[in-house]
Amino acid sequence: MCGIVGYVGFRNADEVAISALRRLEYRGYDSWGVAIAKDGEIVVKKNVGAIGDIKDFSLGGGKIGLGHTRWATHGKPSEINAHPHLDCKGRIAVVHNGIISNFRSLRERLENEGHTFRSETDTEVIPHLIESWVERGEDFADAVMKTAEELQGSYAFVAMKADDARLVAVRYKSPLVLGVGDGEFFLASDIPAMLEYTNRVVYLDDGESVIVSKDGYRILKNGVEVEKGIEIVPWSIEDAEKGGYEHFMLKEIHENPRVVEDTLLEYLGEDIEIDSRIFAGISDILFVACGTSFHACLIGKYLIEELAGIPVRVEYASEFNYSNPPLSRTLVVGITQSGETADTLEAMRKAKKLGMRVLAITNVLGSTATRLADHVIYTRAGPEIGVAATKTFIAQLTVLYLIAAKISNLPPKEIEELLNELRSIPQKIRQILDMEDEISSISETFAGYENMMYVGRGIGYPIALEGALKLKEISYIHAEGYPAGELKHGPFALLGEKTPVVACIVRDKTYDSMLGNIKEIKARESPVIAVANEEDDEIEKFVDYTIRVPSTNPILTPLTYSVALQLFAYYVARLRGCEIDKPRNLAKSVTVE
Ligand code: M6R
């Protein structure tokens, strides 16, 4: 996820910017850049890759400047696409975090007006818009405000003008914090960037803008000045690098609502903005993936068959490489958050060789998967640092719902209802995050076991598989995911008081059968935790613990139940003292077969 910083004061802005950017490195990035204004000129330096060990970074030491770490979303990682971005004359510089969803139409308009663009980014429209307002006689700060009114999507951006002593920043649905020092001020997307200099901060809210000079700041909303209190941040720099969370995994679980929002923002406008040519003329779909992404595929199969009636197969990428799939008009979909998983890439290569059309769903722009595929759909999760996939899984699911809805043959009204319900999911996930203490206290009872079983039926089955994978990889408890109906065909032999069972029970056609299974499990003395719909009054009579999740359309339950199970796995692993972000023997990106 991009990190932005801005500085105005008495220090050398280039030095402050580079040290602030280093503090934001934990957010993940693929390129970076710094700009300062000095002697009426803007000086910029951009680079692909890590900031690394650059010693004595200097752009000549102006007292006002910007910095940015970029996580590519629109346009590959490259020097040209890195921020800061400039207007035509190189007099206005901007750093931005977020997505400008109407950038195409804005860019087209600006190009028609004579503006020349250099990058592929959505961000570059911002300095050009500011320039066009300045050229019409607006003061710089007013030009920035007017620009913000033209933007749709999510943004926090900071703008600087070569001959102006002010930074102007606006926030809408992306984080932005103002740091208040003595005779100096900082802007950043996250507190660690400024903690070395000040712990006095003002949190900006959506729709607020701030005009900052070395002499002070003014915060405005809808053109009216607002008073906001300064807050003292009690963190050390080390605490703050994980945004105050103890582990990246927990931070990333907490990012789930925003990830769904960003992915919807990208692809769900008045219509579902996914290229329909990807699916034109296909007879069936074959998903290939590994690990958590494989579980997303299983959910994708359920969704597409249910909503679109198109046959879907799902294969472990590593196994697909030994199979002889029948040739047809199959669309092969490789799901991989990293875009670099060797087995998934190999499966995609094989599909290409067999003449099949290949779609990649990935979180990493410019990754190998995107170069192999005929089509790419990006998830908008931002970088994931914890080895356990959490927010990227939820982002993959969000994309799969949109695909299933896009190719659905159900009546438009039903799809509209589903999409409306999908729009309410971020809020429901927030409610689950509010139940963190409750889930953590349930996990205390289970942290001492060495075996656990997760079961479900229908769409509850892949939820169970993913819940079990999360638990085993970070807590080292042996956990199995099973279709509940299969228990009596073998796994019953494992049940008993030492093997708790997590039952993912969904209020759909599978409900009664699941209830029957839960009774069978209880009869074998296994402790049972149910993950259930909050309106389910019955379930508590049959189980030992219930994690009650806000009600939604049953087909959407993977988005909510999975977050509850991510938290459960996290707290169990934490109690067991495991190295949660870097579990033993595992790597974030598995680039060997
Ligand atoms: O980057 P990918 O989605 O292709 O990665 C696939 C698996 O390696 C990954 O999901 C792995 O299972 C995670 N550690 C699960 O949390």
Coordinates of C-alpha atoms and ligand atoms in Angstrom, one line a residue:
M1 CA 0.0 0.0 0.0
C2 CA 1.4 3.4 -0.9
G3 CA 2.9 5.6 1.9
I4 CA 2.9 9.4 1.6
V5 CA 4.8 12.0 3.5
G6 CA 5.1 15.7 3.4
Y7 CA 7.3 18.1 5.4
V8 CA 7.5 21.9 5.9
G9 CA 9.7 23.5 8.5
F10 CA 13.3 24.3 9.3
R11 CA 15.0 20.9 8.6
N12 CA 16.2 19.7 5.2
A13 CA 13.0 18.3 3.6
D14 CA 14.9 15.7 1.6
E15 CA 16.4 14.2 4.7
V16 CA 13.2 14.2 6.6
A17 CA 11.3 12.7 3.7
I18 CA 13.7 9.8 3.2
S19 CA 13.8 9.0 6.9
A20 CA 10.0 9.1 7.0
L21 CA 9.8 6.8 4.0
R22 CA 12.0 4.3 5.7
R23 CA 9.6 4.2 8.6
L24 CA 6.8 3.4 6.1
E25 CA 8.7 0.6 4.4
Y26 CA 6.8 -2.0 6.4
R27 CA 3.7 -1.2 4.4
G28 CA 5.4 -2.8 1.4
Y29 CA 6.4 -0.9 -1.8
D30 CA 8.0 -1.5 -5.2
S31 CA 9.3 2.0 -6.0
W32 CA 9.7 5.4 -4.2
G33 CA 10.3 9.0 -4.8
V34 CA 11.0 12.4 -3.1
A35 CA 10.5 15.9 -4.3
I36 CA 11.5 19.2 -2.7
A37 CA 10.9 22.8 -3.6
K38 CA 13.9 25.1 -3.5
D39 CA 14.6 28.5 -5.1
G40 CA 11.3 28.4 -6.9
E41 CA 12.1 25.0 -8.6
I42 CA 10.9 21.4 -7.9
V43 CA 13.6 18.8 -7.7
V44 CA 12.6 15.2 -7.9
K45 CA 14.3 11.8 -7.4
K46 CA 12.5 8.5 -8.1
N47 CA 13.7 4.9 -8.0
V48 CA 12.4 1.4 -8.5
G49 CA 13.2 -1.1 -5.7
A50 CA 14.0 -0.6 -2.1
I51 CA 15.3 2.6 -0.5
G52 CA 18.0 0.4 0.9
D53 CA 21.1 1.9 2.4
I54 CA 21.3 5.1 0.6
K55 CA 23.7 7.3 2.6
D56 CA 23.6 11.1 2.6
F57 CA 20.5 11.3 0.4
S58 CA 20.3 14.9 -0.8
L59 CA 18.3 16.9 -3.3
G60 CA 19.9 20.1 -2.1
G61 CA 18.0 20.5 1.1
G62 CA 14.9 22.7 0.6
K63 CA 12.7 23.2 3.6
I64 CA 9.5 21.9 2.1
G65 CA 9.1 18.5 0.4
L66 CA 7.1 15.3 -0.3
G67 CA 7.9 11.6 -0.4
H68 CA 6.2 8.4 -1.5
T69 CA 6.5 4.7 -1.4
R70 CA 4.5 3.1 -4.2
W71 CA 2.6 -0.2 -4.3
A72 CA 1.8 -0.4 -7.9
T73 CA -1.9 -0.4 -8.8
H74 CA -2.3 1.5 -12.1
G75 CA 0.8 1.0 -14.2
K76 CA 3.8 -1.3 -13.6
P77 CA 6.5 -0.4 -11.0
S78 CA 8.8 1.9 -12.9
E79 CA 10.6 5.2 -12.4
I80 CA 8.0 7.0 -14.5
N81 CA 5.1 5.6 -12.6
A82 CA 6.7 6.3 -9.2
H83 CA 5.4 9.4 -7.3
P84 CA 5.7 12.3 -6.9
H85 CA 3.9 13.2 -10.2
L86 CA 4.2 16.6 -11.8
D87 CA 2.0 18.9 -13.9
C88 CA 3.0 19.8 -17.5
K89 CA 5.5 22.5 -16.4
G90 CA 7.0 20.6 -13.5
R91 CA 5.8 23.3 -11.0
I92 CA 3.3 21.2 -9.0
A93 CA 4.1 17.9 -7.4
V94 CA 1.7 15.4 -5.9
V95 CA 2.0 12.2 -3.8
H96 CA -1.2 10.1 -3.5
N97 CA -2.4 7.0 -1.8
G98 CA -5.7 5.4 -2.9
I99 CA -7.5 4.9 -6.2
I100 CA -9.0 7.6 -8.5
S101 CA -11.8 5.7 -10.0
N102 CA -12.7 8.3 -12.6
F103 CA -9.2 9.0 -13.8
R104 CA -9.7 7.7 -17.3
S105 CA -12.4 10.3 -18.1
L106 CA -10.4 13.1 -16.3
R107 CA -7.3 12.2 -18.2
E108 CA -9.1 12.1 -21.6
R109 CA -10.5 15.6 -20.8
L110 CA -7.2 17.0 -19.8
E111 CA -5.4 15.5 -22.8
N112 CA -8.0 17.1 -25.0
E113 CA -7.3 20.4 -23.3
G114 CA -3.6 20.0 -24.2
H115 CA -2.1 18.4 -21.1
T116 CA 0.7 15.8 -21.7
F117 CA 0.8 12.8 -19.4
R118 CA 4.0 10.9 -18.7
S119 CA 2.9 7.9 -16.6
E120 CA 0.2 5.2 -16.6
T121 CA -1.0 6.1 -13.2
D122 CA -4.4 7.3 -12.0
T123 CA -2.5 9.8 -9.7
E124 CA -1.1 11.9 -12.5
V125 CA -4.5 13.5 -13.2
I126 CA -4.2 15.3 -9.8
P127 CA -1.2 17.7 -10.6
H128 CA -2.7 18.4 -14.0
L129 CA -6.1 19.3 -12.6
I130 CA -4.4 21.6 -10.0
E131 CA -2.5 23.1 -12.9
S132 CA -5.6 23.8 -14.9
W133 CA -7.3 25.5 -11.9
V134 CA -4.1 27.6 -11.2
E135 CA -4.1 28.6 -14.9
R136 CA -7.6 29.8 -14.5
G137 CA -6.4 32.2 -11.8
E138 CA -7.1 30.2 -8.6
D139 CA -4.9 30.4 -5.6
F140 CA -2.9 27.2 -5.2
A141 CA -4.8 26.0 -2.1
D142 CA -8.2 26.7 -3.7
A143 CA -7.0 24.9 -6.9
V144 CA -6.3 21.8 -4.8
M145 CA -9.7 22.0 -3.1
K146 CA -11.4 22.4 -6.5
T147 CA -9.4 19.5 -7.8
A148 CA -10.5 17.2 -5.0
E149 CA -14.2 18.0 -5.8
E150 CA -13.6 16.5 -9.3
L151 CA -12.1 13.2 -8.0
Q152 CA -14.0 10.0 -7.4
G153 CA -12.7 7.1 -5.5
S154 CA -10.4 7.1 -2.5
Y155 CA -7.5 9.4 -1.9
A156 CA -5.2 11.0 0.5
F157 CA -2.8 13.3 -1.4
V158 CA -0.4 16.1 -0.7
A159 CA 0.4 18.8 -3.2
M160 CA 3.3 21.2 -3.3
K161 CA 4.0 24.1 -5.7
A162 CA 7.4 25.3 -6.7
D163 CA 6.9 29.0 -5.6
D164 CA 4.5 28.4 -2.7
A165 CA 5.6 27.9 0.9
R166 CA 2.5 25.7 1.7
L167 CA 1.7 22.1 1.4
V168 CA -2.0 21.3 0.7
A169 CA -3.4 17.9 1.5
V170 CA -6.9 16.3 1.2
R171 CA -8.2 13.1 2.7
Y172 CA -11.1 11.0 1.4
K173 CA -11.3 7.3 2.4
S174 CA -7.5 6.9 2.7
P175 CA -5.6 7.7 5.8
L176 CA -3.8 11.0 6.5
V177 CA -2.3 12.3 9.7
L178 CA -0.9 15.7 10.4
G179 CA 2.1 15.8 12.8
V180 CA 2.6 19.0 14.8
G181 CA 6.1 20.0 15.8
D182 CA 7.6 23.4 16.9
G183 CA 8.0 25.4 13.8
E184 CA 7.6 22.3 11.6
F185 CA 4.8 20.1 10.4
F186 CA 4.5 16.7 8.9
L187 CA 1.9 14.9 6.8
A188 CA 1.8 11.1 6.4
S189 CA -0.4 8.2 5.7
D190 CA 0.8 6.6 8.9
I191 CA 2.1 7.7 12.3
P192 CA 5.5 5.9 12.2
A193 CA 6.6 8.3 9.4
M194 CA 6.7 11.2 11.9
L195 CA 7.3 9.6 15.3
E196 CA 11.0 10.4 15.2
Y197 CA 10.1 14.1 15.2
T198 CA 6.8 14.4 17.0
N199 CA 4.2 12.4 18.8
R200 CA 1.6 15.3 18.5
V201 CA -0.9 14.5 15.8
V202 CA -4.2 15.5 14.3
Y203 CA -6.1 12.8 12.6
L204 CA -7.9 14.1 9.5
D205 CA -11.3 12.8 8.6
D206 CA -12.9 12.1 5.3
G207 CA -13.6 15.3 3.3
E208 CA -11.1 17.4 5.3
S209 CA -8.2 19.2 3.8
V210 CA -5.3 20.9 5.4
I211 CA -3.1 23.9 4.4
V212 CA 0.2 23.8 6.1
S213 CA 3.2 26.2 6.2
K214 CA 6.1 26.4 8.6
D215 CA 4.0 28.9 10.7
G216 CA 0.9 26.8 11.2
Y217 CA -2.0 24.9 9.7
R218 CA -5.6 25.3 8.9
I219 CA -8.0 22.4 8.5
L220 CA -11.1 22.9 6.3
K221 CA -14.2 21.0 5.5
N222 CA -16.5 22.1 2.7
G223 CA -14.6 25.4 2.7
V224 CA -15.2 26.1 6.3
E225 CA -12.4 26.1 8.9
V226 CA -12.7 23.3 11.5
E227 CA -11.1 23.1 14.9
K228 CA -9.5 19.8 15.8
G229 CA -7.7 18.7 18.9
I230 CA -4.1 17.5 18.9
E231 CA -3.6 14.0 20.2
I232 CA -0.6 12.5 21.8
V233 CA 0.5 9.2 20.4
P234 CA 1.8 6.8 23.1
W235 CA 3.7 4.5 20.8
S236 CA 7.3 3.8 20.4
I237 CA 8.6 3.7 16.9
E238 CA 8.8 -0.1 17.0
D239 CA 5.1 -0.4 18.0
A240 CA 4.0 2.0 15.4
E241 CA 5.5 0.2 12.5
K242 CA 2.8 -2.3 12.7
G243 CA 0.3 0.5 13.1
G244 CA 0.1 -0.3 16.8
Y245 CA -0.8 -4.0 16.2
E246 CA 1.3 -6.7 17.7
H247 CA 1.6 -8.6 14.5
F248 CA 1.2 -7.8 10.8
M249 CA -1.3 -10.6 10.6
L250 CA -3.6 -8.9 13.1
K251 CA -3.1 -5.6 11.3
E252 CA -4.0 -7.2 8.0
I253 CA -7.1 -8.9 9.4
H254 CA -8.2 -5.4 10.5
E255 CA -7.7 -4.2 7.0
N256 CA -10.3 -6.6 5.6
P257 CA -13.2 -4.1 5.6
R258 CA -11.1 -1.5 3.7
V259 CA -9.9 -4.2 1.2
V260 CA -13.5 -5.1 0.3
E261 CA -14.3 -1.4 0.0
D262 CA -11.3 -0.7 -2.3
T263 CA -12.0 -3.8 -4.5
L264 CA -15.6 -2.8 -4.9
L265 CA -14.6 0.8 -5.6
E266 CA -12.4 -0.4 -8.4
Y267 CA -14.8 -2.7 -10.1
L268 CA -18.3 -1.9 -8.9
G269 CA -19.7 1.4 -10.3
E270 CA -23.1 1.6 -11.8
D271 CA -22.2 -1.6 -13.5
I272 CA -19.6 -4.3 -12.8
E273 CA -16.5 -2.9 -14.5
I274 CA -14.9 -6.2 -15.5
D275 CA -14.1 -6.8 -19.2
S276 CA -16.9 -9.1 -20.5
R277 CA -14.6 -10.2 -23.3
I278 CA -12.7 -12.4 -20.7
F279 CA -15.7 -14.7 -20.5
A280 CA -17.1 -14.4 -24.1
G281 CA -17.8 -17.8 -25.7
I282 CA -16.4 -20.0 -22.9
S283 CA -17.8 -23.4 -22.2
D284 CA -16.5 -23.9 -18.7
I285 CA -13.9 -22.6 -16.2
L286 CA -10.9 -24.3 -14.6
F287 CA -9.4 -22.8 -11.5
V288 CA -5.8 -23.5 -10.6
A289 CA -4.1 -22.4 -7.4
C290 CA -2.4 -23.3 -4.2
G291 CA -3.1 -23.0 -0.5
T292 CA -5.5 -20.2 0.5
S293 CA -5.9 -19.2 -3.1
F294 CA -7.1 -22.7 -3.8
H295 CA -9.7 -22.3 -1.2
A296 CA -10.8 -19.1 -2.8
C297 CA -11.2 -21.1 -6.0
L298 CA -13.4 -23.7 -4.3
I299 CA -15.7 -20.8 -3.2
G300 CA -15.5 -19.4 -6.7
K301 CA -16.7 -22.7 -8.1
Y302 CA -19.7 -22.6 -5.8
L303 CA -20.5 -19.0 -6.7
I304 CA -20.2 -19.4 -10.5
E305 CA -22.1 -22.6 -10.7
E306 CA -24.8 -21.2 -8.4
L307 CA -25.1 -17.7 -10.1
A308 CA -24.1 -18.4 -13.6
G309 CA -24.7 -22.1 -14.2
I310 CA -21.3 -22.5 -15.9
P311 CA -19.5 -25.7 -15.1
V312 CA -16.4 -25.2 -13.0
R313 CA -13.4 -27.4 -12.1
V314 CA -10.8 -26.6 -9.4
E315 CA -7.4 -28.2 -9.4
Y316 CA -4.4 -27.8 -7.2
A317 CA -1.9 -26.2 -9.5
S318 CA 0.7 -28.8 -8.6
E319 CA -1.6 -31.6 -9.6
F320 CA -2.9 -30.0 -12.8
N321 CA 0.7 -30.2 -14.0
Y322 CA 0.4 -34.0 -14.2
S323 CA -3.1 -34.1 -15.7
N324 CA -4.3 -34.3 -19.3
P325 CA -7.3 -31.9 -19.3
P326 CA -9.7 -32.2 -22.2
L327 CA -9.4 -29.3 -24.7
S328 CA -12.4 -27.2 -25.0
R329 CA -13.3 -23.5 -24.8
T330 CA -12.2 -23.5 -21.2
L331 CA -11.2 -20.4 -19.4
V332 CA -8.3 -21.2 -17.1
V333 CA -8.2 -18.9 -14.0
G334 CA -5.0 -18.8 -12.0
I335 CA -5.5 -17.3 -8.6
T336 CA -2.4 -16.2 -6.8
Q337 CA -2.0 -13.3 -4.4
S338 CA 1.8 -13.0 -5.0
G339 CA 1.6 -13.8 -8.8
E340 CA 4.8 -15.7 -8.3
T341 CA 3.8 -19.1 -7.0
A342 CA 5.8 -21.6 -9.1
D343 CA 3.1 -24.3 -9.4
T344 CA 0.4 -21.9 -10.3
L345 CA 2.6 -20.2 -12.9
E346 CA 3.5 -23.6 -14.4
A347 CA -0.2 -24.6 -14.6
M348 CA -0.9 -21.3 -16.4
R349 CA 1.9 -21.9 -18.8
K350 CA 0.6 -25.4 -19.5
A351 CA -2.9 -24.0 -20.1
K352 CA -1.5 -21.5 -22.5
K353 CA 0.4 -24.2 -24.4
L354 CA -2.8 -26.2 -24.7
G355 CA -4.3 -23.1 -26.3
M356 CA -6.6 -22.2 -23.5
R357 CA -7.5 -18.6 -22.6
V358 CA -5.9 -17.7 -19.2
L359 CA -7.0 -15.2 -16.6
A360 CA -4.9 -14.2 -13.7
I361 CA -6.4 -12.9 -10.4
T362 CA -3.6 -11.5 -8.4
N363 CA -2.6 -8.8 -5.9
V364 CA 0.7 -7.9 -7.4
L365 CA 0.9 -5.6 -10.4
G366 CA 3.5 -6.7 -12.9
S367 CA 4.0 -10.1 -11.3
T368 CA 4.9 -13.1 -13.5
A369 CA 1.3 -14.3 -13.5
T370 CA 0.2 -11.0 -15.1
R371 CA 2.7 -11.4 -17.9
L372 CA 1.7 -15.0 -18.6
A373 CA -2.0 -14.4 -18.7
D374 CA -4.2 -13.1 -21.5
H375 CA -6.3 -11.2 -19.0
V376 CA -5.7 -9.9 -15.4
I377 CA -8.0 -8.8 -12.6
Y378 CA -6.2 -7.3 -9.7
T379 CA -7.3 -7.6 -6.1
R380 CA -6.9 -4.4 -4.2
A381 CA -5.6 -5.7 -0.9
G382 CA -2.3 -3.8 -0.7
P383 CA 0.8 -5.7 0.3
E384 CA 0.4 -8.5 2.7
I385 CA 3.4 -9.1 5.0
G386 CA 2.2 -11.8 7.3
V387 CA 2.9 -15.2 5.8
A388 CA -0.7 -16.3 6.5
A389 CA -3.0 -15.0 3.7
T390 CA -5.8 -13.0 5.3
K391 CA -6.9 -9.8 3.6
T392 CA -5.7 -11.1 0.2
F393 CA -8.1 -14.1 0.6
I394 CA -11.0 -11.7 1.3
A395 CA -10.0 -9.6 -1.7
Q396 CA -9.9 -12.7 -3.9
L397 CA -13.4 -13.6 -2.8
T398 CA -14.7 -10.1 -3.4
V399 CA -13.4 -10.3 -7.0
L400 CA -15.0 -13.8 -7.4
Y401 CA -18.4 -12.5 -6.3
L402 CA -18.1 -9.7 -8.9
I403 CA -17.2 -12.2 -11.6
A404 CA -20.0 -14.5 -10.7
A405 CA -22.4 -11.6 -10.7
K406 CA -21.0 -10.3 -14.0
I407 CA -21.6 -13.6 -15.8
S408 CA -24.7 -14.6 -13.9
N409 CA -27.9 -15.6 -15.8
L410 CA -30.1 -14.7 -12.8
P411 CA -32.7 -11.9 -13.1
P412 CA -31.0 -8.5 -12.8
K413 CA -33.0 -7.7 -9.7
E414 CA -31.6 -10.7 -7.8
I415 CA -28.1 -9.7 -8.8
E416 CA -28.7 -6.1 -7.7
E417 CA -29.9 -7.4 -4.3
L418 CA -26.8 -9.5 -4.0
L419 CA -24.5 -6.6 -4.9
N420 CA -26.2 -4.4 -2.4
E421 CA -25.6 -7.0 0.2
L422 CA -22.0 -7.2 -0.9
R423 CA -21.7 -3.4 -0.4
S424 CA -22.8 -3.9 3.3
I425 CA -20.1 -6.6 4.0
P426 CA -17.3 -4.1 5.1
Q427 CA -19.6 -2.9 7.9
K428 CA -20.4 -6.5 8.9
I429 CA -16.7 -7.4 9.0
R430 CA -16.2 -4.3 11.2
Q431 CA -18.8 -5.8 13.6
I432 CA -16.8 -9.0 13.7
L433 CA -13.6 -7.1 14.4
D434 CA -15.5 -5.5 17.3
M435 CA -16.0 -9.0 18.7
E436 CA -12.3 -9.6 18.9
D437 CA -12.2 -9.9 22.7
E438 CA -14.9 -12.5 22.7
I439 CA -13.2 -14.5 20.0
S440 CA -9.9 -14.2 21.8
S441 CA -11.5 -15.5 25.0
I442 CA -12.9 -18.5 23.2
S443 CA -9.5 -19.2 21.8
E444 CA -8.1 -19.6 25.4
T445 CA -10.1 -22.8 25.8
F446 CA -8.6 -24.3 22.6
A447 CA -5.0 -23.2 22.6
G448 CA -3.9 -26.3 24.5
Y449 CA -5.2 -28.9 22.1
E450 CA -3.0 -30.7 19.5
N451 CA -5.7 -31.7 17.0
M452 CA -8.7 -29.9 15.7
M453 CA -11.3 -30.6 13.0
Y454 CA -13.1 -28.0 10.9
V455 CA -16.3 -29.0 9.1
G456 CA -18.9 -27.5 6.9
R457 CA -21.3 -28.3 4.1
G458 CA -21.9 -26.6 0.8
I459 CA -20.3 -23.2 0.9
G460 CA -19.4 -23.9 4.6
Y461 CA -17.0 -26.6 3.4
P462 CA -14.3 -24.4 1.8
I463 CA -14.7 -22.0 4.7
A464 CA -13.8 -24.9 7.0
L465 CA -10.8 -25.8 4.8
E466 CA -9.5 -22.3 5.0
G467 CA -10.1 -22.0 8.7
A468 CA -8.1 -25.2 9.3
L469 CA -5.3 -24.0 7.1
K470 CA -5.0 -20.7 9.0
L471 CA -4.9 -22.5 12.3
K472 CA -2.4 -25.2 11.3
E473 CA 0.1 -22.8 9.6
I474 CA 0.4 -20.3 12.4
S475 CA -0.4 -22.3 15.6
Y476 CA 1.1 -25.7 14.6
I477 CA -2.0 -27.4 15.8
H478 CA -2.9 -30.3 13.5
A479 CA -6.1 -29.1 11.9
E480 CA -8.2 -30.8 9.2
G481 CA -10.9 -29.4 7.1
Y482 CA -13.6 -31.9 6.1
P483 CA -17.0 -31.9 4.5
A484 CA -19.3 -32.6 7.5
G485 CA -21.0 -35.4 5.5
E486 CA -17.7 -37.3 5.2
L487 CA -17.1 -37.6 8.9
K488 CA -18.7 -40.9 9.3
H489 CA -16.6 -42.3 6.4
G490 CA -13.4 -42.3 8.5
P491 CA -12.7 -39.2 10.6
F492 CA -15.2 -40.2 13.2
A493 CA -12.5 -42.5 14.5
L494 CA -10.5 -39.4 15.5
L495 CA -13.3 -37.6 17.4
G496 CA -13.4 -37.5 21.2
E497 CA -12.8 -35.1 24.0
K498 CA -9.3 -34.3 22.8
T499 CA -10.4 -33.3 19.3
P500 CA -12.5 -30.2 19.2
V501 CA -14.5 -29.4 16.1
V502 CA -15.2 -26.1 14.5
A503 CA -18.6 -26.3 12.7
C504 CA -19.2 -23.7 10.0
I505 CA -23.0 -23.8 9.9
V506 CA -24.7 -21.7 7.2
R507 CA -28.4 -20.8 7.2
D508 CA -29.1 -22.4 3.8
K509 CA -30.2 -25.8 2.5
T510 CA -27.4 -27.4 4.4
Y511 CA -28.5 -26.2 7.8
D512 CA -30.5 -29.2 9.0
S513 CA -27.9 -31.7 7.8
M514 CA -25.2 -29.7 9.6
L515 CA -27.2 -29.7 12.8
G516 CA -27.5 -33.5 12.5
N517 CA -23.7 -33.7 12.1
I518 CA -23.1 -31.5 15.1
K519 CA -25.3 -33.8 17.2
E520 CA -23.2 -36.8 16.0
I521 CA -20.0 -35.0 16.9
K522 CA -21.3 -34.1 20.3
A523 CA -22.3 -37.7 20.9
R524 CA -18.6 -38.6 20.4
E525 CA -17.6 -36.0 23.1
S526 CA -15.7 -33.6 20.9
P527 CA -16.0 -30.0 22.2
V528 CA -17.8 -28.0 19.4
I529 CA -17.4 -24.3 18.5
A530 CA -20.0 -23.2 16.0
V531 CA -19.5 -20.3 13.7
A532 CA -23.0 -19.3 13.0
N533 CA -25.4 -16.6 11.8
E534 CA -26.3 -14.2 14.7
E535 CA -30.0 -14.8 14.1
D536 CA -29.5 -18.5 14.7
D537 CA -31.2 -19.0 18.1
E538 CA -31.1 -22.8 17.9
I539 CA -27.5 -23.6 17.5
E540 CA -26.4 -22.7 21.1
K541 CA -28.4 -25.6 22.5
F542 CA -26.1 -28.1 20.7
V543 CA -22.6 -26.7 20.9
D544 CA -20.2 -25.5 23.6
Y545 CA -19.2 -22.2 22.1
T546 CA -20.7 -20.0 19.4
I547 CA -19.0 -17.3 17.4
R548 CA -22.0 -15.3 16.2
V549 CA -21.5 -13.5 12.9
P550 CA -23.7 -10.7 11.5
S551 CA -26.4 -12.1 9.2
T552 CA -26.0 -11.9 5.5
N553 CA -27.1 -13.7 2.4
P554 CA -25.8 -17.2 3.0
I555 CA -23.8 -17.1 -0.2
L556 CA -21.8 -14.2 1.2
T557 CA -20.9 -16.0 4.4
P558 CA -17.3 -16.9 3.3
L559 CA -16.5 -13.1 3.6
T560 CA -17.7 -12.9 7.2
Y561 CA -17.1 -16.4 8.7
S562 CA -13.5 -16.5 7.4
V563 CA -12.6 -13.2 9.2
A564 CA -13.9 -14.7 12.5
L565 CA -11.8 -17.8 11.8
Q566 CA -8.7 -15.7 11.0
L567 CA -9.1 -14.0 14.4
F568 CA -9.6 -17.3 16.1
A569 CA -6.4 -18.8 14.6
Y570 CA -4.5 -15.7 15.4
Y571 CA -5.4 -15.7 19.1
V572 CA -4.8 -19.4 19.5
A573 CA -1.3 -19.0 17.9
R574 CA -0.6 -16.0 20.1
L575 CA -1.4 -17.9 23.2
R576 CA 0.9 -20.7 22.1
G577 CA 3.7 -18.1 21.7
C578 CA 4.1 -18.9 18.0
E579 CA 6.0 -16.7 15.6
I580 CA 2.8 -15.6 13.9
D581 CA 4.1 -13.5 11.0
K582 CA 6.8 -15.9 10.0
P583 CA 5.7 -19.5 10.8
R584 CA 8.4 -22.1 10.8
N585 CA 9.2 -23.7 7.4
L586 CA 6.9 -21.4 5.4
A587 CA 7.6 -18.6 2.9
K588 CA 5.3 -15.9 1.8
S589 CA 5.9 -16.6 -1.8
V590 CA 6.6 -20.1 -2.9
T591 CA 8.7 -19.7 -6.0
V592 CA 9.9 -23.3 -6.3
E593 CA 7.8 -26.4 -7.4
Ligands
M6R1 O1 0.7 -16.2 -3.6 P1 -0.3 -17.3 -3.7 O2 -1.7 -17.0 -3.5 O3 -0.1 -18.1 -5.0 O4 0.2 -18.3 -2.6 C1 -0.4 -19.6 -2.5 C2 -0.1 -20.2 -1.1 O5 1.3 -20.4 -1.0 C3 -0.6 -19.4 0.0 O6 -1.9 -19.2 0.0 C4 -0.3 -20.1 1.4 O7 -1.0 -21.3 1.5 C5 -0.5 -19.2 2.5 N1 0.5 -19.3 3.5 C6 -1.8 -19.5 3.3 O8 -2.0 -18.6 4.3

